[in-house]
């Protein structure tokens, strides 16, 4: 199996070899914000759920497992997040940090680096890691990691090299292929239960990414309900409801197959909800900004896990990331990971054997050295160290510092009032970027503020770009 044995040492414990291995169902939503469900991500705080969308099956999942109130997608956009959850490595290390080439244009003050356009076959995916332990694996839904396909990365069954586009088999009764993805996933589960084989199933949905699509009856239902102050779009509410219905179907099938007690169900989103109205109707309050930015609205996402040993209706405030899933799945499957990755196993946290994760002083890293569409999607880097978050803006070589425990909405910048802490965290950020050989933007020698705005090829946003914000060009970067 290509270079797997050279990249990773796998040790299968005798307990897992001769006992019942757990199954995994990993459900990944697209563009679902932290407040995009009816689950309070901080129990007792109504601000942390939608005031209009209704997701009873996710509520049920949370009541049966653990919800995380400080869970982060590895990136503020889909492609880098997908690469990270598949490998347990930060996008900065994989060198996939944007959904597009991200090369910029003369109108941009910085010249972004040239990132990878294909998910490297040299990387070890979770499907490849679990295969020696006897797992069947399937990837249904959105791939969006280049021209390759999940089969080249260890998945036995998959939908092929799917992109960001809504699948052709979608329609009035199958918006965004929500129910088609489900049907294929359920068939895969049945097949492997019959074969008495453990399985790893990924349901990577296109919903709730725009353009909005929902069943007519779902939109009608929400059109008859009172709108919220933050969320008002009945079609988007219907699409969210449709996705939740599909999740309920998977949970019901696990019960019917009599494997619910030995199956981990994981729900997460690939990035925060959009705050640019061209990308969707979301309002991420009380979080700041949204998708494409490294503010909380762009990276903090819903995350719920149910499974063996996880207490019902439990809750964690620990900061975790999608990179933590790879080592968690490996630990549950009895697979030891010997190669270096970003993520840390959440297994002890989920079973309440510990209340925190020892990251050995290494903060969470989020790196976006590119431009995208909208004035706030500019080259930036962030780290989260305990309750503190530092964001660097490469154009202006400036920083913002926030205490997330006291300032969830990132309204109080502490950079000027805490210069020593700022200096300390800047050094930590620089070390983090060096440690993963992160690609950095540089000052654009061809910068022309009057140059034409870039267009996104083949996009419905053609000609609707926005000039980036002001500020002096960024500094010299980080010395090697």
Coordinates of C-alpha atoms in Angstrom, one line a residue:
X1 CA 0.0 0.0 0.0
X2 CA 2.2 2.7 -1.5
X3 CA 4.6 4.1 1.1
X4 CA 2.4 3.7 4.1
X5 CA 4.8 1.4 6.0
X6 CA 7.6 3.8 5.4
X7 CA 5.6 6.7 6.8
X8 CA 3.8 5.2 9.8
X9 CA 4.4 2.5 12.3
X10 CA 1.2 0.7 13.2
X11 CA 0.9 -1.4 16.3
X12 CA -2.3 -3.2 16.8
X13 CA -3.1 -4.1 20.4
X14 CA -4.1 -7.6 21.4
X15 CA -7.3 -6.1 22.9
X16 CA -8.4 -4.7 19.6
X17 CA -7.2 -7.7 17.6
X18 CA -9.4 -10.1 19.5
X19 CA -12.1 -7.8 20.8
X20 CA -14.9 -5.9 19.0
X21 CA -13.3 -3.0 17.2
X22 CA -15.5 0.2 17.2
X23 CA -17.0 1.7 14.1
X24 CA -16.8 5.3 13.1
X25 CA -19.3 7.6 11.4
X26 CA -17.8 11.0 10.7
X27 CA -20.3 13.6 9.5
X28 CA -18.7 16.8 8.2
X29 CA -21.0 19.8 7.4
X30 CA -20.0 22.5 5.0
X31 CA -20.1 26.1 6.1
X32 CA -22.2 25.4 9.2
X33 CA -21.4 28.1 11.8
X34 CA -21.0 27.7 15.5
X35 CA -24.5 29.0 16.1
X36 CA -25.9 27.2 13.0
X37 CA -27.8 24.6 15.0
X38 CA -30.3 24.5 17.8
X39 CA -27.7 23.0 20.1
X40 CA -26.4 25.4 22.8
X41 CA -22.6 25.0 22.3
X42 CA -22.2 26.5 25.7
X43 CA -25.0 24.8 27.8
X44 CA -27.2 27.5 29.4
X45 CA -26.1 30.3 27.0
X46 CA -28.9 30.8 24.4
X47 CA -26.6 33.1 22.3
X48 CA -24.6 30.0 21.3
X49 CA -27.4 28.4 19.3
X50 CA -29.6 29.6 16.4
X51 CA -32.7 31.6 17.2
X52 CA -34.5 30.1 14.2
X53 CA -32.9 26.9 12.8
X54 CA -34.1 23.7 14.3
X55 CA -31.8 20.6 14.5
X56 CA -33.5 18.0 16.9
X57 CA -31.3 15.1 15.8
X58 CA -28.1 17.1 16.6
X59 CA -29.8 18.0 19.9
X60 CA -30.3 14.3 20.5
X61 CA -26.7 13.5 19.6
X62 CA -25.5 16.1 22.1
X63 CA -27.7 14.7 24.8
X64 CA -26.1 11.3 24.2
X65 CA -22.5 12.4 24.0
X66 CA -20.1 15.4 24.5
X67 CA -20.3 18.8 22.9
X68 CA -17.3 21.1 22.7
X69 CA -17.8 24.8 23.1
X70 CA -14.2 25.8 21.9
X71 CA -13.8 23.5 18.9
X72 CA -12.0 24.8 15.9
X73 CA -11.8 23.9 12.2
X74 CA -8.2 23.6 11.1
X75 CA -8.8 26.4 8.6
X76 CA -11.4 29.1 7.7
X77 CA -12.2 27.4 4.4
X78 CA -13.0 24.0 3.2
X79 CA -10.1 22.6 1.3
X80 CA -7.4 23.1 3.9
X81 CA -9.7 21.9 6.6
X82 CA -10.4 18.6 4.7
X83 CA -6.7 18.0 4.2
X84 CA -6.1 18.5 7.9
X85 CA -8.8 16.3 9.3
X86 CA -7.7 13.5 6.9
X87 CA -4.1 13.7 8.2
X88 CA -4.0 15.2 11.6
X89 CA -1.6 17.8 10.3
X90 CA -2.1 21.6 10.2
X91 CA -2.7 23.0 6.7
X92 CA 0.4 25.1 7.1
X93 CA 2.5 22.0 7.3
X94 CA 0.7 20.2 4.4
X95 CA 1.1 23.5 2.3
X96 CA -2.6 23.4 1.4
X97 CA -3.9 26.7 2.9
X98 CA -6.6 27.9 0.4
X99 CA -9.3 26.3 -1.8
X100 CA -7.7 28.0 -4.8
X101 CA -4.1 28.8 -6.0
X102 CA -4.2 31.9 -3.9
X103 CA -1.5 33.6 -6.0
X104 CA -2.9 37.1 -5.7
X105 CA -2.7 39.9 -8.2
X106 CA -1.1 43.3 -8.6
X107 CA -3.9 44.9 -6.6
X108 CA -2.7 43.0 -3.6
X109 CA 0.0 44.4 -1.3
X110 CA 1.4 41.0 -0.6
X111 CA 2.4 38.2 -2.9
X112 CA 1.0 34.9 -1.5
X113 CA 3.0 31.7 -1.8
X114 CA 2.4 29.0 -4.3
X115 CA 0.5 26.2 -2.5
X116 CA -0.2 22.6 -3.5
X117 CA -3.1 22.1 -5.8
X118 CA -3.4 18.3 -5.1
X119 CA -3.6 16.4 -1.8
X120 CA -0.2 14.7 -1.7
X121 CA -0.2 10.9 -2.0
X122 CA 2.8 11.0 0.3
X123 CA 0.5 12.0 3.2
X124 CA -1.1 9.2 5.3
X125 CA -4.9 9.5 5.5
X126 CA -7.0 8.2 8.3
X127 CA -8.3 5.5 6.0
X128 CA -4.8 4.3 5.3
X129 CA -3.9 4.3 9.0
X130 CA -6.9 2.2 9.9
X131 CA -6.6 -0.3 7.0
X132 CA -4.0 -2.6 8.7
X133 CA -6.4 -2.9 11.7
X134 CA -9.0 -4.5 9.4
X135 CA -11.2 -1.5 8.7
X136 CA -13.3 -0.9 5.6
X137 CA -13.5 2.7 4.7
X138 CA -15.8 4.9 2.6
X139 CA -15.9 8.6 1.6
X140 CA -19.2 9.9 0.4
X141 CA -19.7 13.5 -0.6
X142 CA -17.5 16.5 -1.2
X143 CA -13.8 15.8 -1.8
X144 CA -12.5 19.2 -3.2
X145 CA -8.8 18.2 -2.8
X146 CA -7.7 18.3 -6.4
X147 CA -8.1 16.1 -9.4
X148 CA -7.3 12.9 -7.5
X149 CA -9.9 10.9 -5.5
X150 CA -10.3 9.3 -2.1
X151 CA -9.5 5.9 -3.6
X152 CA -5.9 7.0 -4.1
X153 CA -5.8 7.7 -0.3
X154 CA -7.0 4.4 1.0
X155 CA -10.8 4.6 0.8
X156 CA -12.4 1.4 -0.5
X157 CA -15.6 3.1 -1.6
X158 CA -16.1 6.8 -2.6
X159 CA -17.9 9.2 -4.9
X160 CA -14.8 10.1 -6.9
X161 CA -13.1 13.5 -7.5
X162 CA -16.0 15.7 -6.4
X163 CA -15.6 19.4 -6.2
X164 CA -17.4 22.3 -4.6
X165 CA -20.3 22.0 -7.0
X166 CA -23.7 20.6 -6.1
X167 CA -23.8 17.0 -7.4
X168 CA -25.7 16.3 -10.6
X169 CA -28.0 13.7 -8.9
X170 CA -29.4 16.5 -6.6
X171 CA -33.0 17.5 -7.1
X172 CA -36.2 18.6 -5.3
X173 CA -36.3 15.5 -3.2
X174 CA -32.5 15.3 -2.8
X175 CA -31.2 18.8 -2.3
X176 CA -27.4 19.0 -2.2
X177 CA -27.4 15.2 -2.4
X178 CA -28.1 15.2 1.3
X179 CA -30.2 12.0 1.1
X180 CA -28.2 10.4 -1.6
X181 CA -25.0 10.6 0.5
X182 CA -27.0 9.1 3.3
X183 CA -28.3 6.2 1.3
X184 CA -24.8 5.3 0.1
X185 CA -23.5 5.5 3.6
X186 CA -26.2 3.3 5.1
X187 CA -25.7 0.7 2.4
X188 CA -22.0 0.7 3.2
X189 CA -22.8 0.2 6.9
X190 CA -25.2 -2.7 6.2
X191 CA -22.7 -4.4 3.9
X192 CA -19.9 -4.3 6.5
X193 CA -22.1 -5.3 9.5
X194 CA -23.2 -8.4 7.4
X195 CA -19.5 -9.1 6.7
X196 CA -18.7 -8.6 10.4
X197 CA -16.0 -6.1 9.5
X198 CA -15.4 -2.8 11.4
X199 CA -15.9 0.3 9.3
X200 CA -14.8 3.9 9.0
X201 CA -17.5 6.0 7.2
X202 CA -17.1 9.7 6.2
X203 CA -20.2 11.6 5.2
X204 CA -18.8 14.9 3.9
X205 CA -21.9 16.9 3.0
X206 CA -22.2 19.8 0.5
X207 CA -24.8 21.4 2.8
X208 CA -25.1 24.0 4.1
X209 CA -22.8 25.7 1.6
X210 CA -24.4 28.0 -0.8
X211 CA -26.3 28.2 -3.1
X212 CA -29.2 27.3 -0.8
X213 CA -31.2 24.3 -1.8
X214 CA -33.9 22.6 0.3
X215 CA -37.1 20.5 0.0
X216 CA -40.1 22.6 -0.7
X217 CA -42.0 21.4 2.3
X218 CA -39.0 22.2 4.6
X219 CA -38.8 25.8 3.4
X220 CA -42.6 26.1 3.7
X221 CA -42.5 24.8 7.3
X222 CA -39.9 27.4 8.3
X223 CA -41.6 30.1 6.3
X224 CA -44.6 29.7 8.7
X225 CA -42.5 30.1 11.8
X226 CA -41.5 33.4 13.5
X227 CA -38.1 34.6 12.3
X228 CA -35.2 35.1 14.7
X229 CA -33.2 38.3 15.3
X230 CA -30.0 36.8 13.9
X231 CA -31.3 34.1 11.5
X232 CA -34.3 34.7 9.2
X233 CA -33.8 32.8 6.0
X234 CA -36.5 30.1 5.7
X235 CA -34.8 28.3 2.8
X236 CA -31.5 28.1 4.7
X237 CA -33.4 27.0 7.7
X238 CA -35.0 24.3 5.6
X239 CA -31.6 23.1 4.2
X240 CA -30.3 22.9 7.8
X241 CA -33.4 20.9 8.8
X242 CA -32.9 18.5 5.8
X243 CA -29.3 17.9 6.9
X244 CA -30.4 17.2 10.4
X245 CA -33.1 14.7 9.1
X246 CA -30.3 12.8 7.3
X247 CA -28.3 12.6 10.5
X248 CA -31.3 11.2 12.3
X249 CA -31.6 8.5 9.7
X250 CA -28.0 7.4 10.2
X251 CA -28.5 7.3 14.0
X252 CA -31.7 5.2 13.5
X253 CA -29.9 2.8 11.2
X254 CA -27.1 2.3 13.7
X255 CA -29.8 1.3 16.2
X256 CA -31.5 -1.0 13.7
X257 CA -28.2 -2.7 12.9
X258 CA -27.6 -3.1 16.7
X259 CA -24.2 -1.4 16.5
X260 CA -25.0 1.9 18.1
X261 CA -23.3 1.0 21.4
X262 CA -20.0 0.2 19.5
X263 CA -20.0 3.1 17.0
X264 CA -18.6 6.6 17.4
X265 CA -20.6 9.3 15.7
X266 CA -18.7 12.5 15.1
X267 CA -20.3 15.7 13.9
X268 CA -18.3 18.8 12.9
X269 CA -18.2 21.6 10.3
X270 CA -15.3 22.4 8.0
X271 CA -15.2 26.1 8.8
X272 CA -17.3 28.8 10.3
X273 CA -20.4 30.2 8.7
X274 CA -20.1 32.9 6.0
X275 CA -20.3 36.6 7.1
X276 CA -20.1 37.8 3.5
X277 CA -23.8 37.9 2.1
X278 CA -22.5 36.6 -1.2
X279 CA -21.6 33.3 0.4
X280 CA -24.7 32.8 2.5
X281 CA -27.3 34.4 4.8
X282 CA -25.6 33.6 8.1
X283 CA -25.0 35.8 11.1
X284 CA -22.4 34.4 13.4
X285 CA -23.1 36.6 16.5
X286 CA -21.9 36.5 19.2
X287 CA -18.7 35.5 17.3
X288 CA -16.8 38.0 15.2
X289 CA -16.7 37.9 11.4
X290 CA -17.0 34.5 9.6
X291 CA -15.7 32.2 6.9
X292 CA -12.4 33.2 5.1
X293 CA -11.2 35.1 8.2
X294 CA -9.3 33.8 11.3
X295 CA -11.6 35.6 13.7
X296 CA -13.7 33.3 15.8
X297 CA -16.6 33.3 13.4
X298 CA -14.4 31.9 10.7
X299 CA -12.9 29.0 12.6
X300 CA -15.0 28.1 15.7
X301 CA -17.4 25.4 14.8
X302 CA -19.9 23.0 16.3
X303 CA -18.4 19.7 17.4
X304 CA -20.3 16.8 19.0
X305 CA -19.2 13.2 19.7
X306 CA -21.2 10.2 20.8
X307 CA -19.8 6.7 21.4
X308 CA -18.6 4.0 23.8
X309 CA -17.4 5.4 27.2
X310 CA -18.6 9.0 26.5
X311 CA -21.0 10.3 29.2
X312 CA -24.4 11.5 28.1
X313 CA -24.9 15.2 27.9
X314 CA -21.3 16.0 28.8
X315 CA -19.5 19.2 27.8
X316 CA -15.9 20.3 27.4
X317 CA -14.5 23.9 27.3
X318 CA -11.1 22.7 26.2
X319 CA -9.8 24.2 22.9
X320 CA -9.7 21.4 20.3
X321 CA -9.2 21.2 16.6
X322 CA -10.2 19.0 13.7
X323 CA -6.5 17.9 13.6
X324 CA -7.2 16.0 16.8
X325 CA -9.5 13.6 15.1
X326 CA -6.8 11.5 13.4
X327 CA -5.0 10.4 16.6
X328 CA -8.3 10.0 18.4
X329 CA -9.6 7.6 15.8
X330 CA -6.3 5.7 15.8
X331 CA -6.4 5.3 19.6
X332 CA -9.9 4.0 19.6
X333 CA -9.0 1.5 16.9
X334 CA -5.9 0.4 18.7
X335 CA -3.5 1.9 16.1
X336 CA -0.4 3.6 17.3
X337 CA 0.8 6.6 15.2
X338 CA 4.5 7.0 15.1
X339 CA 4.9 9.8 12.7
X340 CA 4.7 13.4 13.8
X341 CA 1.3 15.1 13.5
X342 CA -0.3 18.3 14.8
X343 CA -3.3 16.6 16.5
X344 CA -3.6 15.2 20.0
X345 CA -5.9 12.4 20.9
X346 CA -9.2 13.4 22.6
X347 CA -9.9 9.9 23.9
X348 CA -9.2 10.7 27.6
X349 CA -11.0 14.0 27.4
X350 CA -14.1 12.3 25.9
X351 CA -14.2 9.6 28.5
X352 CA -13.7 12.3 31.3
X353 CA -10.4 10.6 32.4
X354 CA -8.8 14.0 31.9
X355 CA -10.2 17.6 31.7
X356 CA -7.5 19.0 29.4
X357 CA -5.1 18.1 26.7
X358 CA -1.3 18.3 27.1
X359 CA -0.1 20.0 24.0
X360 CA 3.3 20.4 25.5
X361 CA 3.2 24.2 25.3
X362 CA 2.4 24.2 21.5
X363 CA -0.5 26.5 20.7
X364 CA -3.1 25.9 18.0
X365 CA -2.0 27.3 14.7
X366 CA -4.2 28.8 11.9
X367 CA -2.4 30.0 8.8
X368 CA -3.9 31.8 5.7
X369 CA -1.2 33.5 3.6
X370 CA -3.5 34.3 0.8
X371 CA -6.3 36.6 -0.4
X372 CA -9.9 35.5 -1.1
X373 CA -13.1 37.4 -2.0
X374 CA -14.3 40.1 0.3
X375 CA -12.3 42.8 2.2
X376 CA -11.5 40.8 5.3
X377 CA -10.0 37.7 3.6
X378 CA -6.4 38.9 3.6
X379 CA -3.1 37.1 4.5
X380 CA -3.2 36.4 8.2
X381 CA -2.0 33.9 10.9
X382 CA -3.5 33.1 14.3
X383 CA -2.5 31.1 17.3
X384 CA -4.6 30.1 20.4
X385 CA -2.6 29.6 23.6
X386 CA -4.9 28.9 26.5
X387 CA -7.4 31.7 26.7
X388 CA -5.3 34.1 24.6
X389 CA -5.6 34.5 20.8
X390 CA -3.1 36.4 18.6
X391 CA -3.8 37.3 15.0
X392 CA -1.2 38.7 12.6
X393 CA -2.2 40.7 9.5
X394 CA 0.7 40.4 7.0
X395 CA -0.2 43.4 4.9
X396 CA 0.3 45.9 7.8
X397 CA 2.6 43.7 9.9
X398 CA 0.2 44.3 12.7
X399 CA -1.3 42.2 15.5
X400 CA -4.5 41.9 17.5
X401 CA -4.6 40.1 20.9
X402 CA -7.8 38.8 22.6
X403 CA -8.7 37.1 25.8
X404 CA -11.4 34.6 24.6
X405 CA -12.6 33.7 28.0
X406 CA -13.7 37.3 28.6
X407 CA -14.2 38.5 25.1
X408 CA -15.8 35.9 22.9
X409 CA -16.7 38.5 20.3
X410 CA -13.1 39.8 20.0
X411 CA -14.1 43.4 20.6
X412 CA -11.3 44.3 23.0
X413 CA -7.9 44.3 21.4
X414 CA -5.2 43.9 24.1
X415 CA -2.2 44.4 21.9
X416 CA -1.4 47.9 23.0
X417 CA -2.2 47.4 26.7
X418 CA -0.2 44.2 27.1
X419 CA 3.0 44.8 25.2
X420 CA 5.1 42.1 27.0
X421 CA 2.5 39.4 26.4
X422 CA 2.2 40.5 22.8
X423 CA 6.0 40.2 22.4
X424 CA 6.0 36.8 24.0
X425 CA 3.2 35.5 21.8
X426 CA 4.7 36.9 18.6
X427 CA 7.8 34.9 19.3
X428 CA 5.7 31.8 19.9
X429 CA 3.8 32.4 16.6
X430 CA 7.1 32.8 14.7
X431 CA 8.4 29.5 16.2
X432 CA 5.2 27.7 15.3
X433 CA 5.4 28.8 11.7
X434 CA 9.1 27.8 11.4
X435 CA 8.4 24.4 13.1
X436 CA 6.0 23.4 10.3
X437 CA 7.9 25.0 7.5
X438 CA 5.0 27.3 6.7
X439 CA 4.9 29.2 3.4
X440 CA 4.8 32.9 4.0
X441 CA 3.5 35.9 1.9
X442 CA 6.1 38.5 0.8
X443 CA 5.8 42.1 -0.1
X444 CA 4.4 42.4 -3.7
X445 CA 6.9 44.2 -5.9
X446 CA 4.3 44.7 -8.5
X447 CA 1.7 46.2 -6.2
X448 CA -0.6 48.6 -8.1
X449 CA -3.6 49.9 -6.1
X450 CA -5.4 50.8 -9.3
X451 CA -5.0 47.4 -11.0
X452 CA -8.2 45.6 -12.0
X453 CA -9.9 43.5 -9.4
X454 CA -9.2 39.7 -9.7
X455 CA -12.0 37.5 -11.0
X456 CA -12.7 34.0 -9.9
X457 CA -12.6 31.8 -13.0
X458 CA -15.9 30.0 -13.6
X459 CA -17.5 31.5 -10.5
X460 CA -20.9 33.2 -10.0
X461 CA -18.9 35.9 -8.2
X462 CA -17.2 37.0 -11.4
X463 CA -16.4 40.7 -11.4
X464 CA -17.6 41.1 -7.8
X465 CA -14.2 41.2 -6.0
X466 CA -13.4 43.7 -3.3
X467 CA -10.3 45.6 -2.8
X468 CA -8.4 44.5 0.3
X469 CA -8.2 46.9 3.3
X470 CA -5.6 49.5 3.9
X471 CA -2.4 49.4 6.0
X472 CA 1.3 49.5 5.1
X473 CA 2.9 46.5 3.4
X474 CA 4.0 43.7 5.7
X475 CA 7.4 43.2 7.2
X476 CA 10.2 40.9 6.0
X477 CA 8.6 37.7 7.3
X478 CA 10.3 35.2 9.5
X479 CA 14.0 34.4 9.1
X480 CA 14.9 30.7 8.7

